[in-house]
PDB file of C-alpha atoms and ligand atoms in Angstrom:
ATOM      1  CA  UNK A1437    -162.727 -49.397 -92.215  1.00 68.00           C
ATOM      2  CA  UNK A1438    -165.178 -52.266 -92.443  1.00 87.00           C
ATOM      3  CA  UNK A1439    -168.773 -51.599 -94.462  1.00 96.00           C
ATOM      4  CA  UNK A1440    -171.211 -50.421 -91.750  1.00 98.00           C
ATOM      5  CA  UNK A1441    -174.188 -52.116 -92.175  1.00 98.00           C
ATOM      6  CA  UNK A1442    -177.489 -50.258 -89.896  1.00 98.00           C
ATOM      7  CA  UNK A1443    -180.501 -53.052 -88.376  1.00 98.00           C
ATOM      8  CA  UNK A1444    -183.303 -51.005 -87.362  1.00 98.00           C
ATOM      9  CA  UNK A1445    -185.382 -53.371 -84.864  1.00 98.00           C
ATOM     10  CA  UNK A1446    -189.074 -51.888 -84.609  1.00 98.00           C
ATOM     11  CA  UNK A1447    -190.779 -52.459 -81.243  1.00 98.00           C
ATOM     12  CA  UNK A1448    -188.735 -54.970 -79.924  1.00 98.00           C
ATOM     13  CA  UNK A1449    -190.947 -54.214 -76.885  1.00 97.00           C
ATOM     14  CA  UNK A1450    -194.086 -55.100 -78.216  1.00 97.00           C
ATOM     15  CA  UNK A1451    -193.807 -57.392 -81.782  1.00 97.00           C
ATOM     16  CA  UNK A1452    -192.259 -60.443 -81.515  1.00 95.00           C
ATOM     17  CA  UNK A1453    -193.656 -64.061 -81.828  1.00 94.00           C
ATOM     18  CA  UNK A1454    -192.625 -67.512 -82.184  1.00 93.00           C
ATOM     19  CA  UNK A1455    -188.906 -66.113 -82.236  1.00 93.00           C
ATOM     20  CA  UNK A1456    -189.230 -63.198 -84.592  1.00 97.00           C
ATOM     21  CA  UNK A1457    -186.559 -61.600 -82.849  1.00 97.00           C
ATOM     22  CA  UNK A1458    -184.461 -64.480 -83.504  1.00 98.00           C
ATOM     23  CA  UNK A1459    -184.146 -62.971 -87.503  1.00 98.00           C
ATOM     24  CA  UNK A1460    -182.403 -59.710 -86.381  1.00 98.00           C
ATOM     25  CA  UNK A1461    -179.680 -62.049 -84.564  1.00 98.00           C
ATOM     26  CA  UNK A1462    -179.333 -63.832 -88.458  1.00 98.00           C
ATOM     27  CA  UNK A1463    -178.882 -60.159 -89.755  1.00 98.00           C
ATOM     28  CA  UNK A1464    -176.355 -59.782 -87.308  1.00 98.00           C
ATOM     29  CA  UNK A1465    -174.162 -62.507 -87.343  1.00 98.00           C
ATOM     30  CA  UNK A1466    -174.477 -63.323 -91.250  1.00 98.00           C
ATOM     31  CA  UNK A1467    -173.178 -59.337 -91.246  1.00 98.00           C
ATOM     32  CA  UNK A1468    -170.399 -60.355 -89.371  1.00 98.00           C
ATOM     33  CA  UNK A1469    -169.598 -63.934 -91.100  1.00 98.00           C
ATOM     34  CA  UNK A1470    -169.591 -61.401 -94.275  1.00 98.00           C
ATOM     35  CA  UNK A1471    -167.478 -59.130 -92.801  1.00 97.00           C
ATOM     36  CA  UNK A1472    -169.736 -56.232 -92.717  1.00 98.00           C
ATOM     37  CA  UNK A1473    -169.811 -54.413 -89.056  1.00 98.00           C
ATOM     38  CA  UNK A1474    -173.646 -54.499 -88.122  1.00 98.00           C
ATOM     39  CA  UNK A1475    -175.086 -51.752 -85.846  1.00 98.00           C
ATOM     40  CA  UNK A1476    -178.416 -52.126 -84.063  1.00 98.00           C
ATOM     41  CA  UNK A1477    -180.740 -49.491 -83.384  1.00 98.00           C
ATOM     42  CA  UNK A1478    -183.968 -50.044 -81.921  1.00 98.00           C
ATOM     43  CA  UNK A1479    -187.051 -47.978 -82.047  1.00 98.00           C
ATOM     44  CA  UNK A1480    -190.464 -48.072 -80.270  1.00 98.00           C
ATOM     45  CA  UNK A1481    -193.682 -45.980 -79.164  1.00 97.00           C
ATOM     46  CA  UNK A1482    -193.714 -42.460 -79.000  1.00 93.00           C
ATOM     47  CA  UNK A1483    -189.982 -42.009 -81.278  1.00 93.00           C
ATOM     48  CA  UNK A1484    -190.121 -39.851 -84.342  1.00 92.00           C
ATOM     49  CA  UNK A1485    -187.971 -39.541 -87.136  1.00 94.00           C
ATOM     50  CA  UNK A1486    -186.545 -40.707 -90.371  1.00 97.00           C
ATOM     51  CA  UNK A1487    -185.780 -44.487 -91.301  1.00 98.00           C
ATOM     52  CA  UNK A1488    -183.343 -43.278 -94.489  1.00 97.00           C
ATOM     53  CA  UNK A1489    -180.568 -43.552 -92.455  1.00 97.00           C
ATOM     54  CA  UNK A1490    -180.740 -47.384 -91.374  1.00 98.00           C
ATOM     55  CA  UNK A1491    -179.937 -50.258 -94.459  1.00 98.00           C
ATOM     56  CA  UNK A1492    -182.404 -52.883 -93.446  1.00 98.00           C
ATOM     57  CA  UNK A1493    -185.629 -52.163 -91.202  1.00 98.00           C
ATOM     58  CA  UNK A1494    -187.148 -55.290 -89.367  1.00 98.00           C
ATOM     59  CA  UNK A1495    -190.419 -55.802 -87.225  1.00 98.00           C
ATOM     60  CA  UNK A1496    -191.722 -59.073 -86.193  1.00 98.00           C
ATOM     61  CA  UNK A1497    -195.283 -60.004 -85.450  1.00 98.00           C
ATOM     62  CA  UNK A1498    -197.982 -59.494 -82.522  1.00 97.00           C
ATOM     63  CA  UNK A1499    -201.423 -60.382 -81.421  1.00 96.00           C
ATOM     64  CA  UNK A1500    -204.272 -58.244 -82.104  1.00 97.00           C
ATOM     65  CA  UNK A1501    -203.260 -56.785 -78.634  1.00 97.00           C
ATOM     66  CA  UNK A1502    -200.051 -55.777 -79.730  1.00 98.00           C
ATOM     67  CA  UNK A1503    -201.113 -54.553 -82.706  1.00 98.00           C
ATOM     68  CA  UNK A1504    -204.182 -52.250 -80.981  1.00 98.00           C
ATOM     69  CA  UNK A1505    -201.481 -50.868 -78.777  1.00 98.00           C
ATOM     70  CA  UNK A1506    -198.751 -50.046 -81.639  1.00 98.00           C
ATOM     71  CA  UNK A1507    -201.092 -49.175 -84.397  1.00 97.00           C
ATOM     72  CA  UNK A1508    -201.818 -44.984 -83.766  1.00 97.00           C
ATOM     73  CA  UNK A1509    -198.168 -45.056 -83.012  1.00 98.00           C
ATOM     74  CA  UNK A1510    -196.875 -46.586 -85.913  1.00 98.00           C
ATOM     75  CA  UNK A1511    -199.474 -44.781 -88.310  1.00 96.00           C
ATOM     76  CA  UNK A1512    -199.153 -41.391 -87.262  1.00 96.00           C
ATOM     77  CA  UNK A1513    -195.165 -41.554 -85.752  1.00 96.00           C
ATOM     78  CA  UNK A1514    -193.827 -43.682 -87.824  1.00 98.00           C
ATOM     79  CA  UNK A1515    -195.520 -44.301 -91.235  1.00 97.00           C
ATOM     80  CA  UNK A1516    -194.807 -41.763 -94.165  1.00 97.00           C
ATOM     81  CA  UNK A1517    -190.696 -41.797 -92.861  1.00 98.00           C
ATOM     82  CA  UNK A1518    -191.446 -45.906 -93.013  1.00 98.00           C
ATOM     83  CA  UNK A1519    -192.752 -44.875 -96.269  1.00 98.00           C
ATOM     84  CA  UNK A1520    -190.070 -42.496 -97.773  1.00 98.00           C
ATOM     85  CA  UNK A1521    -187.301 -44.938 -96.322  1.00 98.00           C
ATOM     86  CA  UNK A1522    -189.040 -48.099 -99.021  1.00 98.00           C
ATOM     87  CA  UNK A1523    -188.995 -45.710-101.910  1.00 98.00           C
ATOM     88  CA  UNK A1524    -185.331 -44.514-100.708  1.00 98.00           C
ATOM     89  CA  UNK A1525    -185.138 -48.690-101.365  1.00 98.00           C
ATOM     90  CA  UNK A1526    -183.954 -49.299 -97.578  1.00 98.00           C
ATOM     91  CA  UNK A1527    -184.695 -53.024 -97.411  1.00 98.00           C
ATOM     92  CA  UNK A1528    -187.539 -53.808 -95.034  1.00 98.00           C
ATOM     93  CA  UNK A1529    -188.576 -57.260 -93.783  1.00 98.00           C
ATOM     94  CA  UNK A1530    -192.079 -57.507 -91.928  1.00 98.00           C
ATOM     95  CA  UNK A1531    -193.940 -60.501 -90.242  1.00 98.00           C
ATOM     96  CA  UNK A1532    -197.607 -61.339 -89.721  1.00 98.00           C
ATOM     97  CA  UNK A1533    -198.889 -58.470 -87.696  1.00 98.00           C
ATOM     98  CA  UNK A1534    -196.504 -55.776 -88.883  1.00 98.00           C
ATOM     99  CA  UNK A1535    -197.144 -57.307 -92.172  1.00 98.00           C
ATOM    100  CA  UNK A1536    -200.856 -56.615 -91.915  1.00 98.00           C
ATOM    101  CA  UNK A1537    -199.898 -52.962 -89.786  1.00 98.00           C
ATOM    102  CA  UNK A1538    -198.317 -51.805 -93.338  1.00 98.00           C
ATOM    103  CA  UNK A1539    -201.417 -52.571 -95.479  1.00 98.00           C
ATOM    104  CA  UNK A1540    -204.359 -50.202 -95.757  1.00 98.00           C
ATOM    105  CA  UNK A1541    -206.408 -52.013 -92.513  1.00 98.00           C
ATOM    106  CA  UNK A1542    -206.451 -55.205 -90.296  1.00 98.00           C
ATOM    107  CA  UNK A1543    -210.328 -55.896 -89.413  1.00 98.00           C
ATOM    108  CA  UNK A1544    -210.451 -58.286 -86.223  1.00 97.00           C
ATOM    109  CA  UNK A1545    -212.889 -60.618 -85.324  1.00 95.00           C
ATOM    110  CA  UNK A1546    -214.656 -58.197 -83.281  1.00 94.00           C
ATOM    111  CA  UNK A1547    -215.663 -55.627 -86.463  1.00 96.00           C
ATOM    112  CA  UNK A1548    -212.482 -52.984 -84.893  1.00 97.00           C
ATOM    113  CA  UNK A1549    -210.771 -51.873 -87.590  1.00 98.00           C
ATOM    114  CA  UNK A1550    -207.047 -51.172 -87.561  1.00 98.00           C
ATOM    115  CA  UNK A1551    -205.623 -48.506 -89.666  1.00 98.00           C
ATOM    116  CA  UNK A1552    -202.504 -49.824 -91.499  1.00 97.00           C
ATOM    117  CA  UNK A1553    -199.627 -47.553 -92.805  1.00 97.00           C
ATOM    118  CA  UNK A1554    -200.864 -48.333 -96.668  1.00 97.00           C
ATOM    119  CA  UNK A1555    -197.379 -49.185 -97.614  1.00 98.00           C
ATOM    120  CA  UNK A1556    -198.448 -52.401 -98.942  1.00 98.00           C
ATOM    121  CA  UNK A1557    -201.309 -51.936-101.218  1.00 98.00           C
ATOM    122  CA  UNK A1558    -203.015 -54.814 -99.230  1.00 98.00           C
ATOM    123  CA  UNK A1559    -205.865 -55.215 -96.744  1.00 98.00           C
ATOM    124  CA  UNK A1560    -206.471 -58.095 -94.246  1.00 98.00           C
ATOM    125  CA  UNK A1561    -209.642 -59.161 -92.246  1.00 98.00           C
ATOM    126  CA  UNK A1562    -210.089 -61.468 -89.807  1.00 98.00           C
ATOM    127  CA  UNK A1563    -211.497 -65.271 -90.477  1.00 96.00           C
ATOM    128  CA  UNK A1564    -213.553 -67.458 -88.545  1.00 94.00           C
ATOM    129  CA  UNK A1565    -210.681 -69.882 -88.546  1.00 94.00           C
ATOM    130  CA  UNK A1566    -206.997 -69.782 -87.695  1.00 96.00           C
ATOM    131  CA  UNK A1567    -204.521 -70.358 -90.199  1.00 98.00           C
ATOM    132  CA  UNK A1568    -202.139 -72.616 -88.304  1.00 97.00           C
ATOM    133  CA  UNK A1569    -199.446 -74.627 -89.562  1.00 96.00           C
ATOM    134  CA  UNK A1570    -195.603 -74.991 -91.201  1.00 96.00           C
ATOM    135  CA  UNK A1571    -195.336 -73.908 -94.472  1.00 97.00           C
ATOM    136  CA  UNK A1572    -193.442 -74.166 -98.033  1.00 98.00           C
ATOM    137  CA  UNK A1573    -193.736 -71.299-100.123  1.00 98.00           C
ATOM    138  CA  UNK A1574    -191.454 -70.969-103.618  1.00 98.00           C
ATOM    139  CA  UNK A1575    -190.231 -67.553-104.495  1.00 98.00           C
ATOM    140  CA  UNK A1576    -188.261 -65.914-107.669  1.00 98.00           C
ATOM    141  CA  UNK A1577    -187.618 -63.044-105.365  1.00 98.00           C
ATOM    142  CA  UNK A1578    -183.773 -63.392-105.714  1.00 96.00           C
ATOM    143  CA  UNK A1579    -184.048 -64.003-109.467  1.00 96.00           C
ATOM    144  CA  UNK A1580    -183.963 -67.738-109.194  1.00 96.00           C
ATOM    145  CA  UNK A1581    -186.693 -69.514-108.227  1.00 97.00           C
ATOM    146  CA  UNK A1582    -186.347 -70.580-104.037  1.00 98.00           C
ATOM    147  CA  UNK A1583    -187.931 -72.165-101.342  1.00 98.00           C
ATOM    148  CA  UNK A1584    -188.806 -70.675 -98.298  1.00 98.00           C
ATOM    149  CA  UNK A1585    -190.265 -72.146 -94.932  1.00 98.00           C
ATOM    150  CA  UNK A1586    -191.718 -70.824 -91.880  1.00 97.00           C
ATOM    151  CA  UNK A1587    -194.662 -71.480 -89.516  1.00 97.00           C
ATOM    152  CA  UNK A1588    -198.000 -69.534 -89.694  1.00 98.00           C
ATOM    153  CA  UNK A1589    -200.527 -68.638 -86.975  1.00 98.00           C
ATOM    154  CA  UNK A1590    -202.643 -66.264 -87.967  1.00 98.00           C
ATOM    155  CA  UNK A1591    -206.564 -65.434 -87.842  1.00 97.00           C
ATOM    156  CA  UNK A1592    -206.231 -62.532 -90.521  1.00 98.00           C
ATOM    157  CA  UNK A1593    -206.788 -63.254 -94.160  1.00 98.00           C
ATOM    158  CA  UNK A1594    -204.619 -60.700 -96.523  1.00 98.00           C
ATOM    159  CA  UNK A1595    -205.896 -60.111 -99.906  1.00 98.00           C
ATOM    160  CA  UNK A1596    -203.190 -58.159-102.469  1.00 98.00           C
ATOM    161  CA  UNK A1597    -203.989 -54.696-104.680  1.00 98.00           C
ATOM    162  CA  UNK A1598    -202.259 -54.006-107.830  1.00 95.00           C
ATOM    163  CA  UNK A1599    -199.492 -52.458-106.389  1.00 93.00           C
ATOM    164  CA  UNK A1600    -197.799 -55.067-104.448  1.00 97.00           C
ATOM    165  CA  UNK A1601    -196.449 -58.084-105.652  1.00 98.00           C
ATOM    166  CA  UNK A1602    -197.061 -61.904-103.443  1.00 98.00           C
ATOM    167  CA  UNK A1603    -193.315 -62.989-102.040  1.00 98.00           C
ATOM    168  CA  UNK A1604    -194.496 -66.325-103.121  1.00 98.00           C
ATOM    169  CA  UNK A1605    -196.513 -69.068-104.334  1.00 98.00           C
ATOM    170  CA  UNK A1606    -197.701 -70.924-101.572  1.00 98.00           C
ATOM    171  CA  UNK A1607    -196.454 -75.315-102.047  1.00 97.00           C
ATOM    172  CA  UNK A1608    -197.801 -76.066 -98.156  1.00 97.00           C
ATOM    173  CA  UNK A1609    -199.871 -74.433 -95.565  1.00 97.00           C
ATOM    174  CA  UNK A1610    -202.225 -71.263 -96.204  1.00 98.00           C
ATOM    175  CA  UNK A1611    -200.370 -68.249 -96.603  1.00 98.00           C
ATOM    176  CA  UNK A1612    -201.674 -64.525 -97.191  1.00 98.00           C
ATOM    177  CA  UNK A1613    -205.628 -66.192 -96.933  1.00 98.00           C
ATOM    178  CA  UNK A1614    -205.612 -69.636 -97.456  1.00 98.00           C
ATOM    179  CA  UNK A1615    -207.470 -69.402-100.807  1.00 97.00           C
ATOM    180  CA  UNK A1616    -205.268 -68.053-103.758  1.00 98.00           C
ATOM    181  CA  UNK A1617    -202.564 -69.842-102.600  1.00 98.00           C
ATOM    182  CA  UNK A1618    -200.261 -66.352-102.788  1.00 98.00           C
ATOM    183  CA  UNK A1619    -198.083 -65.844 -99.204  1.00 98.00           C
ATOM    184  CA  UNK A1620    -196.139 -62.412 -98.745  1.00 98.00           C
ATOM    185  CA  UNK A1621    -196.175 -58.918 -99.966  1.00 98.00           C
ATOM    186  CA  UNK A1622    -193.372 -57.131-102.255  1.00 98.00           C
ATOM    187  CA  UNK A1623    -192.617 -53.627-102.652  1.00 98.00           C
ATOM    188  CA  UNK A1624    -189.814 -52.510-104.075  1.00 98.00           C
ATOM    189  CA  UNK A1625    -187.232 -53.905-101.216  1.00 98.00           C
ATOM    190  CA  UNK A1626    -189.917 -53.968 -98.864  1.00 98.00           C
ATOM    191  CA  UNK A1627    -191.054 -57.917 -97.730  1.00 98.00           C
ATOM    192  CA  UNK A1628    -194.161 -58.628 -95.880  1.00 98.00           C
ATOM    193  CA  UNK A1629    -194.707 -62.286 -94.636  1.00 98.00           C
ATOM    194  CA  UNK A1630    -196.765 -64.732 -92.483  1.00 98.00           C
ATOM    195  CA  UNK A1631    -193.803 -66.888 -91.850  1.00 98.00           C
ATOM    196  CA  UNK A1632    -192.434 -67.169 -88.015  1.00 97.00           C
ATOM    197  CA  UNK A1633    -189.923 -69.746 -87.086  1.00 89.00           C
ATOM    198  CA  UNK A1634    -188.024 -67.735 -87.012  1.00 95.00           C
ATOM    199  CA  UNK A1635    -188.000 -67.292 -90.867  1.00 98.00           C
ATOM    200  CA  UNK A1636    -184.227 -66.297 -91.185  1.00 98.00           C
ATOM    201  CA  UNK A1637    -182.125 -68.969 -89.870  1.00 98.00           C
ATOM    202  CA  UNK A1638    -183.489 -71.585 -91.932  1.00 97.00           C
ATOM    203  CA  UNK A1639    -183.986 -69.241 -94.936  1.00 98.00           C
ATOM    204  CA  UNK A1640    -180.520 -68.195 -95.292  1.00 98.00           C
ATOM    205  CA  UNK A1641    -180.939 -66.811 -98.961  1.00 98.00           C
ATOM    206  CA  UNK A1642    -183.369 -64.406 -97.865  1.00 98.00           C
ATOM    207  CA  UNK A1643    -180.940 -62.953 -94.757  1.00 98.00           C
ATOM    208  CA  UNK A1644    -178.681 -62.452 -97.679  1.00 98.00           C
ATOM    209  CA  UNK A1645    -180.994 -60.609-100.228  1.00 98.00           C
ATOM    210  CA  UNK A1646    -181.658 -58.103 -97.423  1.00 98.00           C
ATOM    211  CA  UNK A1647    -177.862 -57.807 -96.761  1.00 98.00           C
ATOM    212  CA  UNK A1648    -177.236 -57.866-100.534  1.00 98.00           C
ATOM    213  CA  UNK A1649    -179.930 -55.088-101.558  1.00 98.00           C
ATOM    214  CA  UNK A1650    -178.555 -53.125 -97.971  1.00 98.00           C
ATOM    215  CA  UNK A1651    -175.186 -53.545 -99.691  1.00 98.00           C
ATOM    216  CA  UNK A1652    -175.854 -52.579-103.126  1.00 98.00           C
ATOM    217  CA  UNK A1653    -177.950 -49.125-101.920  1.00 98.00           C
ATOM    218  CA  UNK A1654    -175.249 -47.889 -99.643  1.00 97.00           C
ATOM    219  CA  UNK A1655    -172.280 -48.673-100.880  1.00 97.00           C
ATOM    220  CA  UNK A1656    -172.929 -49.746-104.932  1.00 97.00           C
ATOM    221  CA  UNK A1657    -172.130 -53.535-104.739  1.00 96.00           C
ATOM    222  CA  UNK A1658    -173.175 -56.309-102.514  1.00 96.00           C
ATOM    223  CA  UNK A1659    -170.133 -58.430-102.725  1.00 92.00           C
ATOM    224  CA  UNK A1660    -171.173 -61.200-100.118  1.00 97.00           C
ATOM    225  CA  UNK A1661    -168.654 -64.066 -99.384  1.00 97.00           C
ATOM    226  CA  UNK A1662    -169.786 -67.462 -99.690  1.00 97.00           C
ATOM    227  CA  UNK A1663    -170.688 -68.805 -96.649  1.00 98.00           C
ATOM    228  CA  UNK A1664    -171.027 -72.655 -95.191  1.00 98.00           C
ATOM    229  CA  UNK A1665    -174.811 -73.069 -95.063  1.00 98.00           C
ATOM    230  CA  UNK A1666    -174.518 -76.868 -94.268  1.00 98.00           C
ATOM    231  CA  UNK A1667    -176.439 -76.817 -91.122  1.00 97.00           C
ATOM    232  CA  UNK A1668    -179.028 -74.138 -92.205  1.00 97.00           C
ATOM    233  CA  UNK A1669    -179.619 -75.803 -94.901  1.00 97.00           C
ATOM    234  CA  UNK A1670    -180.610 -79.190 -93.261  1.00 97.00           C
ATOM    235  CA  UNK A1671    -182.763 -77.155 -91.011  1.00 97.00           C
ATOM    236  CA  UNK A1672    -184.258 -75.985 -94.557  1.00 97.00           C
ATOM    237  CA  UNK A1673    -184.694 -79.280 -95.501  1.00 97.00           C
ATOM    238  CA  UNK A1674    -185.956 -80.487 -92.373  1.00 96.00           C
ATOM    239  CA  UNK A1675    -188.524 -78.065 -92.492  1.00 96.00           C
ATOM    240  CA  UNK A1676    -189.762 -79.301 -95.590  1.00 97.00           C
ATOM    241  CA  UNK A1677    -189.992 -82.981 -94.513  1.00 96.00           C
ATOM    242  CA  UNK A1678    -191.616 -82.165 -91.659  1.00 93.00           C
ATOM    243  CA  UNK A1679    -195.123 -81.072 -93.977  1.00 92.00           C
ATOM    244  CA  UNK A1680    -194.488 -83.717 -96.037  1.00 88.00           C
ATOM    245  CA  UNK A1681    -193.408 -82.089 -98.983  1.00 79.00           C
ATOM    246  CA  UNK A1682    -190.705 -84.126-100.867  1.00 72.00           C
ATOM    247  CA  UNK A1683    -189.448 -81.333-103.597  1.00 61.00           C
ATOM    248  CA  UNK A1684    -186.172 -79.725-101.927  1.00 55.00           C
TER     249      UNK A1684
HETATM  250  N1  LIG B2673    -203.108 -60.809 -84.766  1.00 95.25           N
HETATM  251  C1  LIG B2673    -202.856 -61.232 -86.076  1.00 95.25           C
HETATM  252  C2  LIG B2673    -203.694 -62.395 -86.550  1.00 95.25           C
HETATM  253  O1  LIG B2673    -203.994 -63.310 -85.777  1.00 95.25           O
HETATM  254  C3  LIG B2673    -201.366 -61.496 -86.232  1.00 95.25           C
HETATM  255  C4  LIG B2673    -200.847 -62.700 -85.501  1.00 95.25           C
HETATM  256  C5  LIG B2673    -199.398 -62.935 -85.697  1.00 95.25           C
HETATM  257  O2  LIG B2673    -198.575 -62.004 -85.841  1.00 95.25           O
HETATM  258  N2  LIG B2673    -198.991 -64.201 -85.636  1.00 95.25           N
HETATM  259  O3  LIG B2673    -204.029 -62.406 -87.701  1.00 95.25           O
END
């Protein structure tokens, strides 16, 4: 019997953006190139229940619409399971709007304020000018330090509590608010991020942590093959030219 591995896809429906959805194909096939049998599972409004049961949760971003029509949902149905899954260590991965959805509040540009999970200690508001752009961000996430790259749209600015940790310094582009040059949230396994692209294909390390930490919590050891990441790396790469950046 092959190692199971569980993708939980949240609102498929409603959050997805610039090819979120695009990362939960990544999960699967890197999965399969590992030799792990992935199983998706997709969730949306008005479904209650636990999250303890799935090895790597995923939700890509939305407009403020999206978000308004989600948010008492994902609060009050989903939240404290979301919640109990991260300090269970389930691996979650999060992008723009969920990312702001699981701090304490997202305040738009018209004064509404959107109640947030609180699993990030984190709160965003809304700026009088978009954040728009690719970006390069280094992280020491996987113990080493990495790049990552992505592209960023965003009008909310995210400022970090003490009880989160930034994913990453930001090299290019604007990141959690454009002025303290952090991008990302980390909690425990849990990763918030502004980067779209989608993030995973041409971040392959990260795909892997997820898998890796997945791994390790269900079945004791991550024990991931190495796998030919020739052409996602040259995406990497590319990515990286493109803003002008010349550091790998
Ligand atoms: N609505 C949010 C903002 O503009 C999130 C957008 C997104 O997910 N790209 O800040």
């Amino acid at each position: 019997m092959g190692r199971r591995i569980i993708v939980c896809h949240l609102y498929p429906d409603f959050m997805n953006l610039y090819g979120d959805r695009g990362n939960v194909i990544v999960l699967q096939r890197r999965c399969q190139w590992h030799g792990l049998e992935p199983e998706l599972v997709e969730r949306s409004l008005a479904d209650r229940g636990g999250f303890s049961g799935y090895d790597i949760i995923f939700m890509g971003g939305g407009q403020d619409k999206e978000q308004r029509a989600i948010c008492a949902d994902f609060q009050h149905m989903k939240g404290e399971a979301l919640k109990e899954a991260v300090e269970d260590d389930v691996p979650l991965l999060a992008i723009c709007g969920a990312y702001q959805l699981l701090g304490n509040y997202f305040r738009t540009a018209q004064g509404e304020e959107l109640p947030g999970t609180g699993l990030f200690d984190a709160w965003t508001v809304a700026g009088s000018k978009r954040l728009i752009g690719n970006v390069v961000v280094k992280s020491d996430l996987s113990g080493q330090e990495r790049t990552l790259v992505g592209f960023e749209n965003h009008s909310g600015q995210t400022f970090l509590g003490q009880g989160v940790r930034p994913l990453g310094t930001v090299v290019k582009g604007s990141g959690n608010n454009g002025s303290d040059r952090t991008e990302g949230a980390v909690y425990r396994h849990a990763i918030g991020t502004y980067l779209h692209g989608s993030v995973l294909p041409k971040n392959p390390w990260l795909a892997d942590y997820l898998i890796g930490q997945a791994l390790v919590r269900r079945y004791g050891e991550a024990g991931l093959r190495t796998l030919d990441d020739e052409l996602e790396e040259r995406a990497h790469r590319a990515a990286i030219k493109r803003t002008g950046e010349t550091t790998p």
